[in-house]
């Protein structure tokens, strides 16, 4: 009986707390505040959050809700009309455009930032530069020992992001298949698919056999970044904001936001603000590459 | 309603009944949901594709064999470690250890069972995998070996707890009789107590193995998730990809209603059927035990 009353009391307390919690922000965001819903790429999610926070500081009447879930999820939500802005770490596919048009949505593309994919190895690894061809051979399983690349006699342990990651798809198309749409090369099946960027960093930091790839923003000083060359004659380039924007670093990609048709009103204001030096400074802070 | 029954009693009985039946309803509903979302796979993907050895869903290669193999090899490995260690621990706690040690050990083992597996996985990435690589001179420590060492830590507390309860419920008189006949303590344990508690012990083992098959986070973090067929002798020390880790890793970004989505549910269906089988085996062992003890008592 005693425990029963206690339980009831707890329940009452909890329900009181939760309604109280909900009532407050509800009261704050009155009818005049308006919300921009932004969803998509996990690569972009931290950047999008940082932008949203800053923008909300500058214009308190605009609330921006940001969620991840992946590029595909964001674009699907745009097609279904549930978001104002979709983030994507890859370009929208032709079939997705068709789906969108069937739903009366015309996706409009904005490049909001760039991202370099850095090739990382263990700091003790003597290999300093690799060509795209060599990277493709490593990941497709043609090269299996660091000896063949001028390193020590060690088995190569290939690390990759999971197949649902936009970064994985980008790497497959632009490195493993070397940008050739007719090339049907695969990742070697013994490639380790790690669920997070942190997993790749941890294993590369520790394992002298490992090679991995990661967005520039995720690279820590504990791993060694390899210079990449388009072909054997070089030049071999380190990833950085400058080399990405000058087009010298070969494994870089644009990061996108998509709107439904030409944006207007608050969404247009927000997109315009993202292109300002102020917003692009945040891009650099988070380790991505600003577009200007 | 029985006339002599108080209304509170009636409500309580009803509540208990509803809770009991709701479990059955939930299981059935989950099963039908899995069927509804998983069975379209059989229309969309050819059987030869499903039974192939290549898993690469973004290019429509849906070979389930490497995933099934990965789950099996990790489960077998974990069972090989966890069953003897778990049983010996249970025997020690129930039969050998002095009262004080026993009161101390049992709760500790149960706390071990309560550690979230993601924490185990974290320890696995930071401590276990690097040390395995160094000690055994492997290309990488992220392997089936690291997976089943961690998984045995998940299974052992279940096995110990259930088996110890079973051993503990063997009547004192059995042991006294065996000892009185001149059997040593070891003979008593091996020939009398363990056989008497057999079904309970088997149940513990089954439940432990069931936990291993369904475990996801720890496995996903330390096995490397490479979909290789584990058919070679060195498969135990190579990376593998399990069914659970595949679902967890890929469910996030898969488009609802796509073939890939259906295949993931199909994998869930396979897992569900496997763990259902194990649980049915475990509970039939448990019911058998009850019948026998009823026989003995009557």
XYZ file of C-alpha atoms in Angstrom:
590
model
C 0.000 0.000 0.000
C 2.782 2.379 0.999
C 4.764 1.694 -2.160
C 1.564 2.149 -4.131
C 0.996 5.667 -2.860
C 4.643 6.454 -3.353
C 4.464 5.286 -6.934
C 1.386 7.388 -7.528
C 3.123 10.402 -6.061
C 6.071 9.860 -8.360
C 3.830 9.547 -11.363
C 2.035 12.747 -10.457
C 5.327 14.538 -9.977
C 6.602 13.314 -13.309
C 3.521 14.291 -15.220
C 3.581 17.689 -13.550
C 7.223 18.149 -14.535
C 6.735 17.124 -18.107
C 3.720 19.325 -18.728
C 5.568 22.191 -17.066
C 8.558 21.580 -19.300
C 6.447 21.629 -22.382
C 4.390 24.637 -21.448
C 7.338 26.990 -21.117
C 8.864 26.912 -24.577
C 5.338 26.689 -25.964
C 4.584 29.957 -24.246
C 7.744 31.564 -25.562
C 7.313 30.649 -29.178
C 4.225 32.655 -29.811
C 2.373 32.906 -33.089
C 4.906 35.320 -34.577
C 7.906 33.023 -34.363
C 8.365 30.858 -37.415
C 10.256 27.654 -37.889
C 12.480 26.395 -40.682
C 12.665 22.614 -40.766
C 16.056 21.302 -41.881
C 16.921 17.622 -42.204
C 19.393 15.281 -43.876
C 23.067 14.375 -44.124
C 24.880 13.271 -40.987
C 28.073 14.793 -42.382
C 26.389 18.159 -42.447
C 24.380 17.887 -39.258
C 26.886 19.525 -36.912
C 27.510 22.357 -39.331
C 23.787 22.851 -39.884
C 23.264 22.939 -36.112
C 26.012 25.518 -35.635
C 24.489 27.671 -38.370
C 21.016 27.304 -36.900
C 22.185 28.351 -33.433
C 24.054 31.379 -34.721
C 21.173 32.414 -36.940
C 18.720 32.084 -34.076
C 20.984 34.342 -31.998
C 20.919 36.965 -34.741
C 17.221 36.621 -35.539
C 15.483 35.260 -32.427
C 12.107 35.179 -34.162
C 13.313 32.445 -36.524
C 13.614 28.929 -35.107
C 15.481 26.309 -37.120
C 15.030 22.654 -36.284
C 17.898 20.465 -37.495
C 17.938 16.686 -37.638
C 20.279 14.161 -39.258
C 19.332 10.766 -40.578
C 21.319 10.797 -43.800
C 21.259 12.481 -47.181
C 18.675 10.073 -48.570
C 16.346 10.681 -45.632
C 16.588 14.443 -46.059
C 15.850 14.332 -49.772
C 12.950 11.930 -49.204
C 11.517 14.361 -46.661
C 11.846 17.218 -49.156
C 10.004 15.151 -51.763
C 7.230 14.442 -49.256
C 7.034 18.110 -48.421
C 7.783 17.707 -44.717
C 10.917 19.878 -44.645
C 11.884 23.317 -45.934
C 15.538 22.461 -46.410
C 17.205 19.120 -47.107
C 20.919 18.672 -46.373
C 22.875 16.311 -48.593
C 26.496 15.272 -48.798
C 25.867 14.075 -52.359
C 24.055 15.464 -55.357
C 20.414 14.551 -55.771
C 19.966 11.490 -58.027
C 18.040 11.611 -61.320
C 15.441 9.162 -59.963
C 14.924 11.334 -56.899
C 14.323 14.370 -59.135
C 11.730 12.341 -61.047
C 10.019 11.285 -57.816
C 10.027 14.888 -56.664
C 8.483 16.159 -59.881
C 5.805 13.494 -59.666
C 4.991 14.970 -56.254
C 4.974 18.520 -57.574
C 8.308 19.425 -56.013
C 11.191 20.988 -57.972
C 14.395 20.613 -55.971
C 16.674 23.634 -56.173
C 20.322 23.040 -55.358
C 22.662 25.197 -53.262
C 26.309 24.411 -52.584
C 26.753 25.510 -48.966
C 30.224 24.172 -48.122
C 32.872 21.773 -49.337
C 34.494 18.779 -47.725
C 37.825 17.150 -48.459
C 38.163 13.423 -47.889
C 41.495 12.890 -46.182
C 43.354 9.580 -46.515
C 44.732 8.653 -43.105
C 47.298 6.083 -41.976
C 49.109 5.281 -38.747
C 51.801 7.862 -37.864
C 54.494 5.154 -37.963
C 53.653 4.299 -41.577
C 56.489 5.556 -43.847
C 54.195 5.948 -46.890
C 53.628 9.674 -47.533
C 51.919 9.870 -50.890
C 49.482 7.780 -52.903
C 47.858 8.165 -56.300
C 44.146 7.689 -56.943
C 45.042 4.567 -58.941
C 46.934 3.145 -55.954
C 44.046 3.948 -53.610
C 41.651 2.213 -55.967
C 43.936 -0.842 -56.098
C 44.257 -0.882 -52.312
C 40.512 -0.725 -51.675
C 39.559 -3.151 -54.446
C 42.019 -5.714 -53.101
C 44.656 -5.637 -55.864
C 47.349 -4.309 -53.525
C 47.479 -6.183 -50.228
C 50.808 -5.310 -48.684
C 52.376 -1.980 -47.748
C 55.629 -3.300 -49.273
C 54.137 -2.772 -52.755
C 53.724 0.921 -51.942
C 57.209 1.464 -50.557
C 56.269 0.751 -46.953
C 57.082 -2.025 -44.512
C 56.210 -5.667 -45.124
C 52.744 -5.484 -43.550
C 49.287 -6.639 -44.599
C 47.050 -3.687 -45.480
C 43.947 -3.371 -43.317
C 41.351 -1.347 -45.235
C 38.937 0.764 -43.248
C 35.794 2.271 -44.688
C 32.591 3.905 -43.519
C 29.361 1.868 -43.652
C 27.709 1.500 -47.061
C 24.795 3.789 -46.178
C 27.143 6.709 -45.591
C 27.283 9.386 -48.284
C 31.035 9.404 -47.770
C 31.215 5.699 -48.637
C 29.288 6.223 -51.875
C 31.423 9.219 -52.791
C 34.607 7.241 -52.150
C 33.311 4.270 -54.151
C 32.434 6.396 -57.180
C 35.358 8.795 -57.180
C 38.236 6.768 -55.814
C 37.585 3.031 -56.064
C 35.881 3.425 -59.484
C 37.967 6.483 -60.289
C 34.988 8.513 -61.453
C 34.135 6.125 -64.291
C 30.399 5.293 -64.242
C 30.967 2.114 -66.277
C 33.559 0.828 -63.835
C 32.007 -1.898 -61.670
C 34.911 -2.396 -59.254
C 33.901 -3.177 -55.665
C 35.398 -2.585 -52.321
C 37.303 -5.732 -51.390
C 34.945 -7.809 -49.202
C 37.460 -7.870 -46.373
C 37.260 -4.077 -46.050
C 36.304 -3.268 -42.466
C 33.093 -1.236 -42.419
C 33.145 0.899 -39.306
C 29.980 2.561 -38.068
C 31.612 5.890 -37.173
C 34.377 8.290 -38.056
C 35.661 7.816 -34.524
C 36.000 4.081 -35.160
C 38.225 4.815 -38.164
C 40.355 7.271 -36.193
C 40.743 4.857 -33.255
C 41.849 1.946 -35.424
C 44.193 4.074 -37.585
C 45.777 5.648 -34.511
C 46.497 2.246 -33.045
C 47.125 -0.076 -35.977
C 50.232 0.353 -38.186
C 48.570 -1.788 -40.906
C 45.502 0.398 -41.315
C 44.450 2.869 -43.988
C 41.214 4.813 -43.764
C 39.403 7.837 -45.102
C 37.478 10.534 -43.323
C 36.089 14.008 -43.784
C 38.747 16.641 -43.146
C 36.829 17.839 -40.092
C 37.300 14.484 -38.368
C 41.071 14.217 -38.813
C 42.980 14.442 -35.522
C 46.721 15.001 -34.995
C 47.059 11.383 -33.845
C 46.816 10.040 -37.391
C 48.908 10.813 -40.445
C 47.330 12.357 -43.533
C 48.679 11.122 -46.858
C 49.185 13.469 -49.825
C 47.138 12.386 -52.832
C 48.080 12.731 -56.497
C 45.887 12.422 -59.598
C 48.550 10.166 -61.169
C 52.088 8.991 -60.607
C 53.618 12.199 -62.032
C 51.986 14.165 -59.213
C 51.731 16.755 -57.830
C 50.887 15.128 -54.494
C 48.603 17.445 -52.545
C 47.618 17.622 -48.883
C 43.921 18.326 -48.183
C 43.175 21.857 -46.977
C 40.707 24.651 -47.622
C 43.084 26.242 -50.156
C 43.861 23.073 -52.125
C 40.183 22.116 -52.240
C 38.987 25.479 -53.507
C 41.779 25.743 -56.063
C 40.808 22.282 -57.311
C 44.269 20.838 -56.646
C 43.159 18.257 -54.064
C 41.487 15.484 -56.054
C 39.139 13.909 -53.461
C 36.818 16.728 -52.477
C 33.085 17.107 -52.708
C 30.449 19.770 -52.447
C 27.914 19.744 -49.632
C 24.401 20.730 -50.616
C 21.147 22.099 -49.360
C 17.994 21.594 -51.400
C 14.813 23.638 -51.308
C 11.450 23.107 -52.941
C 11.572 25.443 -55.945
C 13.047 28.935 -55.697
C 13.181 29.726 -51.990
C 11.267 32.731 -50.737
C 10.868 34.614 -47.485
C 12.600 33.272 -44.397
C 14.192 30.293 -46.205
C 15.714 32.613 -48.828
C 17.023 34.888 -46.064
C 18.589 31.921 -44.322
C 20.254 30.571 -47.478
C 21.571 34.034 -48.309
C 22.967 34.312 -44.789
C 24.727 30.933 -45.136
C 26.671 32.354 -48.081
C 27.937 35.329 -46.034
C 31.533 35.373 -44.728
C 30.158 35.222 -41.182
C 28.411 31.906 -41.765
C 31.278 30.545 -43.854
C 33.658 31.282 -40.964
C 31.718 28.651 -38.975
C 32.350 26.208 -41.832
C 36.071 26.649 -41.368
C 35.817 26.372 -37.581
C 34.200 22.953 -37.900
C 36.920 21.702 -40.219
C 35.018 21.900 -43.482
C 36.008 24.000 -46.469
C 34.253 27.359 -47.010
C 32.952 27.921 -50.519
C 34.759 31.245 -51.027
C -17.645 -12.740 -11.291
C -17.728 -15.034 -8.293
C -20.152 -13.624 -5.711
C -17.782 -14.157 -2.797
C -15.001 -12.365 -4.671
C -14.223 -8.799 -3.650
C -14.222 -6.218 -6.467
C -10.521 -5.417 -5.855
C -9.709 -9.078 -6.299
C -11.700 -9.207 -9.494
C -9.842 -6.188 -10.902
C -6.494 -7.608 -9.907
C -7.246 -10.966 -11.505
C -8.349 -9.201 -14.650
C -5.193 -7.077 -14.709
C -2.997 -10.129 -14.307
C -4.858 -11.930 -17.061
C -4.579 -8.976 -19.441
C -0.849 -8.634 -18.771
C -0.364 -12.327 -19.366
C -2.211 -12.350 -22.654
C -0.665 -9.065 -23.800
C 2.751 -10.734 -23.958
C 1.367 -13.286 -26.390
C -0.344 -10.575 -28.405
C 2.853 -8.512 -28.599
C 4.922 -11.433 -29.822
C 2.325 -12.276 -32.451
C 2.033 -8.659 -33.567
C 5.809 -8.318 -33.889
C 5.939 -11.566 -35.825
C 3.236 -10.466 -38.246
C 4.868 -7.080 -38.679
C 8.165 -8.773 -39.522
C 6.347 -11.057 -41.960
C 4.585 -8.120 -43.628
C 7.766 -6.075 -44.045
C 10.156 -8.971 -44.646
C 8.317 -11.356 -46.965
C 8.217 -8.985 -50.000
C 11.942 -9.755 -50.149
C 11.142 -13.140 -51.660
C 9.378 -11.437 -54.594
C 11.938 -8.684 -55.076
C 15.179 -10.595 -54.675
C 15.950 -13.915 -56.319
C 16.716 -16.859 -54.056
C 20.100 -17.301 -55.735
C 20.928 -13.690 -54.820
C 19.872 -14.232 -51.196
C 21.966 -17.402 -50.987
C 25.038 -15.833 -52.586
C 28.141 -14.870 -50.675
C 28.278 -11.157 -51.489
C 26.551 -8.563 -49.296
C 26.697 -5.125 -50.887
C 23.209 -3.644 -50.621
C 23.852 -0.351 -52.423
C 24.544 -2.375 -55.590
C 21.671 -4.834 -54.950
C 23.828 -7.734 -53.785
C 21.864 -9.281 -50.947
C 23.792 -12.472 -50.129
C 22.813 -13.447 -46.593
C 25.303 -16.279 -46.159
C 28.254 -14.190 -44.925
C 25.976 -12.522 -42.358
C 24.505 -15.833 -41.207
C 28.010 -17.297 -41.090
C 29.245 -14.308 -39.107
C 26.460 -14.678 -36.542
C 27.049 -18.428 -36.267
C 30.823 -18.200 -35.850
C 30.533 -15.475 -33.213
C 27.835 -17.410 -31.350
C 29.774 -20.686 -31.407
C 32.914 -18.932 -30.210
C 31.071 -17.206 -27.390
C 29.365 -20.472 -26.391
C 32.694 -22.318 -26.297
C 34.038 -19.777 -23.814
C 30.889 -18.943 -21.889
C 29.392 -22.403 -21.283
C 32.327 -23.981 -19.383
C 33.245 -20.767 -17.565
C 29.591 -20.091 -16.700
C 28.944 -23.637 -15.509
C 32.112 -23.829 -13.426
C 31.277 -20.497 -11.828
C 27.736 -21.665 -11.081
C 29.002 -24.910 -9.545
C 31.544 -23.005 -7.494
C 28.969 -20.530 -6.208
C 26.300 -23.144 -5.484
C 28.362 -26.076 -4.213
C 31.889 -25.180 -3.244
C 32.099 -21.584 -2.084
C 31.595 -20.813 1.607
C 28.400 -18.963 2.470
C 30.042 -15.530 2.690
C 31.853 -15.760 -0.640
C 28.641 -16.969 -2.185
C 26.556 -14.061 -0.921
C 29.190 -11.750 -2.317
C 29.812 -13.467 -5.661
C 26.283 -13.955 -6.890
C 25.251 -10.277 -6.872
C 28.582 -9.337 -8.463
C 27.956 -11.718 -11.339
C 24.487 -10.272 -11.745
C 25.882 -6.741 -11.876
C 28.173 -7.943 -14.648
C 25.033 -8.949 -16.513
C 23.649 -5.449 -16.138
C 26.535 -3.628 -17.801
C 25.200 -2.048 -21.008
C 26.709 -3.811 -23.987
C 27.679 -0.520 -25.608
C 30.022 0.019 -22.658
C 31.511 -3.427 -23.228
C 31.902 -2.520 -26.900
C 33.705 0.655 -25.954
C 36.157 -1.290 -23.793
C 36.479 -3.695 -26.693
C 37.544 -0.980 -29.139
C 39.923 0.756 -26.764
C 41.471 -2.170 -24.859
C 40.578 -5.619 -26.171
C 41.044 -5.226 -29.938
C 44.442 -3.448 -29.838
C 45.822 -5.954 -27.339
C 44.566 -8.940 -29.306
C 46.290 -7.535 -32.386
C 49.572 -7.150 -30.524
C 49.470 -10.442 -28.620
C 48.461 -12.650 -31.546
C 50.213 -10.557 -34.220
C 47.019 -10.171 -36.276
C 46.536 -7.649 -39.102
C 43.722 -6.118 -37.037
C 42.168 -6.831 -33.652
C 38.676 -5.999 -34.935
C 37.725 -9.611 -35.526
C 35.355 -12.455 -34.709
C 37.694 -13.297 -31.820
C 37.218 -9.897 -30.170
C 33.480 -10.236 -30.818
C 33.021 -13.534 -29.076
C 35.269 -12.699 -26.155
C 33.021 -9.715 -25.475
C 29.887 -11.753 -26.107
C 30.942 -14.410 -23.641
C 30.980 -11.607 -21.062
C 27.351 -10.976 -22.022
C 26.367 -14.653 -21.798
C 28.240 -15.723 -18.663
C 26.089 -13.826 -16.116
C 22.888 -15.299 -17.584
C 24.285 -18.823 -17.546
C 25.693 -18.467 -14.030
C 22.535 -16.958 -12.606
C 20.065 -19.476 -14.033
C 22.301 -22.514 -13.546
C 23.096 -21.524 -9.974
C 19.391 -21.235 -9.165
C 18.827 -24.692 -10.620
C 21.705 -26.222 -8.646
C 20.537 -24.468 -5.521
C 17.044 -25.935 -5.801
C 18.362 -29.527 -5.804
C 17.206 -30.914 -2.453
C 19.833 -31.102 0.297
C 18.926 -34.765 0.867
C 20.351 -35.771 -2.552
C 23.768 -34.486 -1.587
C 23.568 -35.894 1.919
C 22.637 -39.289 0.520
C 25.502 -39.263 -1.973
C 28.014 -38.162 0.663
C 26.676 -40.777 3.082
C 27.296 -43.459 0.463
C 30.928 -42.449 0.451
C 31.023 -40.264 -2.652
C 33.551 -37.435 -2.662
C 32.349 -33.868 -3.035
C 33.418 -33.825 -6.676
C 31.592 -37.120 -7.367
C 28.495 -35.723 -5.714
C 28.575 -32.596 -7.832
C 29.328 -34.388 -11.095
C 27.154 -37.503 -10.670
C 24.263 -36.273 -8.522
C 23.714 -32.526 -8.246
C 24.436 -31.559 -11.856
C 22.290 -34.341 -13.379
C 19.467 -33.479 -10.969
C 19.600 -29.839 -12.041
C 20.206 -30.714 -15.679
C 17.171 -29.080 -17.258
C 17.687 -25.834 -15.354
C 21.327 -25.774 -16.354
C 20.410 -26.399 -19.990
C 17.875 -23.578 -19.791
C 20.581 -21.233 -18.525
C 22.886 -22.192 -21.365
C 20.116 -21.702 -23.946
C 19.159 -18.302 -22.584
C 22.820 -17.276 -22.567
C 23.236 -18.356 -26.185
C 20.014 -16.542 -27.046
C 21.429 -13.334 -25.657
C 24.577 -13.814 -27.716
C 22.673 -14.169 -30.999
C 20.619 -11.057 -30.373
C 23.438 -8.891 -29.072
C 24.139 -5.960 -31.383
C 26.101 -2.971 -30.151
C 29.184 -4.686 -28.726
C 29.443 -6.873 -31.803
C 29.048 -4.007 -34.222
C 31.826 -2.107 -32.485
C 34.519 -4.800 -32.403
C 34.015 -7.284 -35.247
C 35.026 -4.985 -38.119
C 31.750 -5.697 -39.983
C 33.367 -7.045 -43.131
C 30.927 -9.408 -44.889
C 33.403 -12.222 -45.537
C 32.314 -15.865 -45.655
C 33.803 -17.439 -42.507
C 34.798 -20.725 -44.136
C 38.547 -20.763 -43.602
C 40.482 -22.019 -40.617
C 41.572 -18.498 -39.761
C 38.011 -17.152 -39.874
C 38.016 -16.940 -36.092
C 40.658 -14.241 -36.232
C 39.323 -12.383 -39.293
C 36.687 -9.654 -39.329
C 33.081 -10.827 -39.669
C 29.707 -9.160 -40.034
C 26.738 -10.400 -38.034
C 23.042 -10.166 -38.878
C 22.255 -7.902 -35.931
C 25.088 -5.496 -36.707
C 23.932 -5.314 -40.332
C 20.419 -4.301 -39.330
C 21.666 -1.746 -36.816
C 24.190 -0.215 -39.187
C 21.971 -0.002 -42.249
C 18.458 0.622 -40.928
C 19.276 4.280 -40.340
C 19.382 5.523 -43.869
C 17.471 2.954 -45.833
C 14.460 4.310 -47.723
C 11.172 2.984 -46.319
C 9.614 0.406 -48.620
C 12.722 -0.169 -50.756
C 14.113 -3.626 -51.481
C 16.982 -3.024 -49.087
C 14.455 -2.136 -46.365
C 12.554 -5.365 -46.969
C 15.747 -7.416 -46.916
C 16.718 -5.923 -43.545
C 13.330 -6.967 -42.171
C 13.855 -10.383 -43.707
C 17.109 -10.660 -41.736
C 15.127 -9.634 -38.659
C 12.668 -12.419 -39.432
C 15.490 -14.972 -39.668
C 16.876 -13.747 -36.336
C 13.445 -13.852 -34.755
C 12.898 -17.444 -35.871
C 16.338 -18.505 -34.595
C 15.870 -16.950 -31.169
C 12.286 -18.254 -31.005
C 13.677 -21.746 -31.608
C 16.244 -21.354 -28.857
C 13.662 -20.019 -26.427
C 11.208 -22.800 -27.198
C 13.981 -25.332 -26.583
C 14.845 -23.569 -23.317
C 11.293 -23.414 -22.026
C 10.525 -27.008 -22.981
C 13.566 -27.981 -20.914
C 12.188 -25.894 -18.071
C 8.729 -27.489 -18.241
C 10.261 -30.932 -18.347
C 12.071 -30.140 -15.120
C 8.888 -29.027 -13.411
C 7.099 -32.222 -14.365
C 9.904 -34.320 -13.003
C 10.080 -32.503 -9.706
C 6.317 -32.916 -9.406
C 6.780 -36.635 -9.972
C 9.448 -36.830 -7.294
C 7.349 -34.943 -4.779
C 4.190 -36.947 -5.326
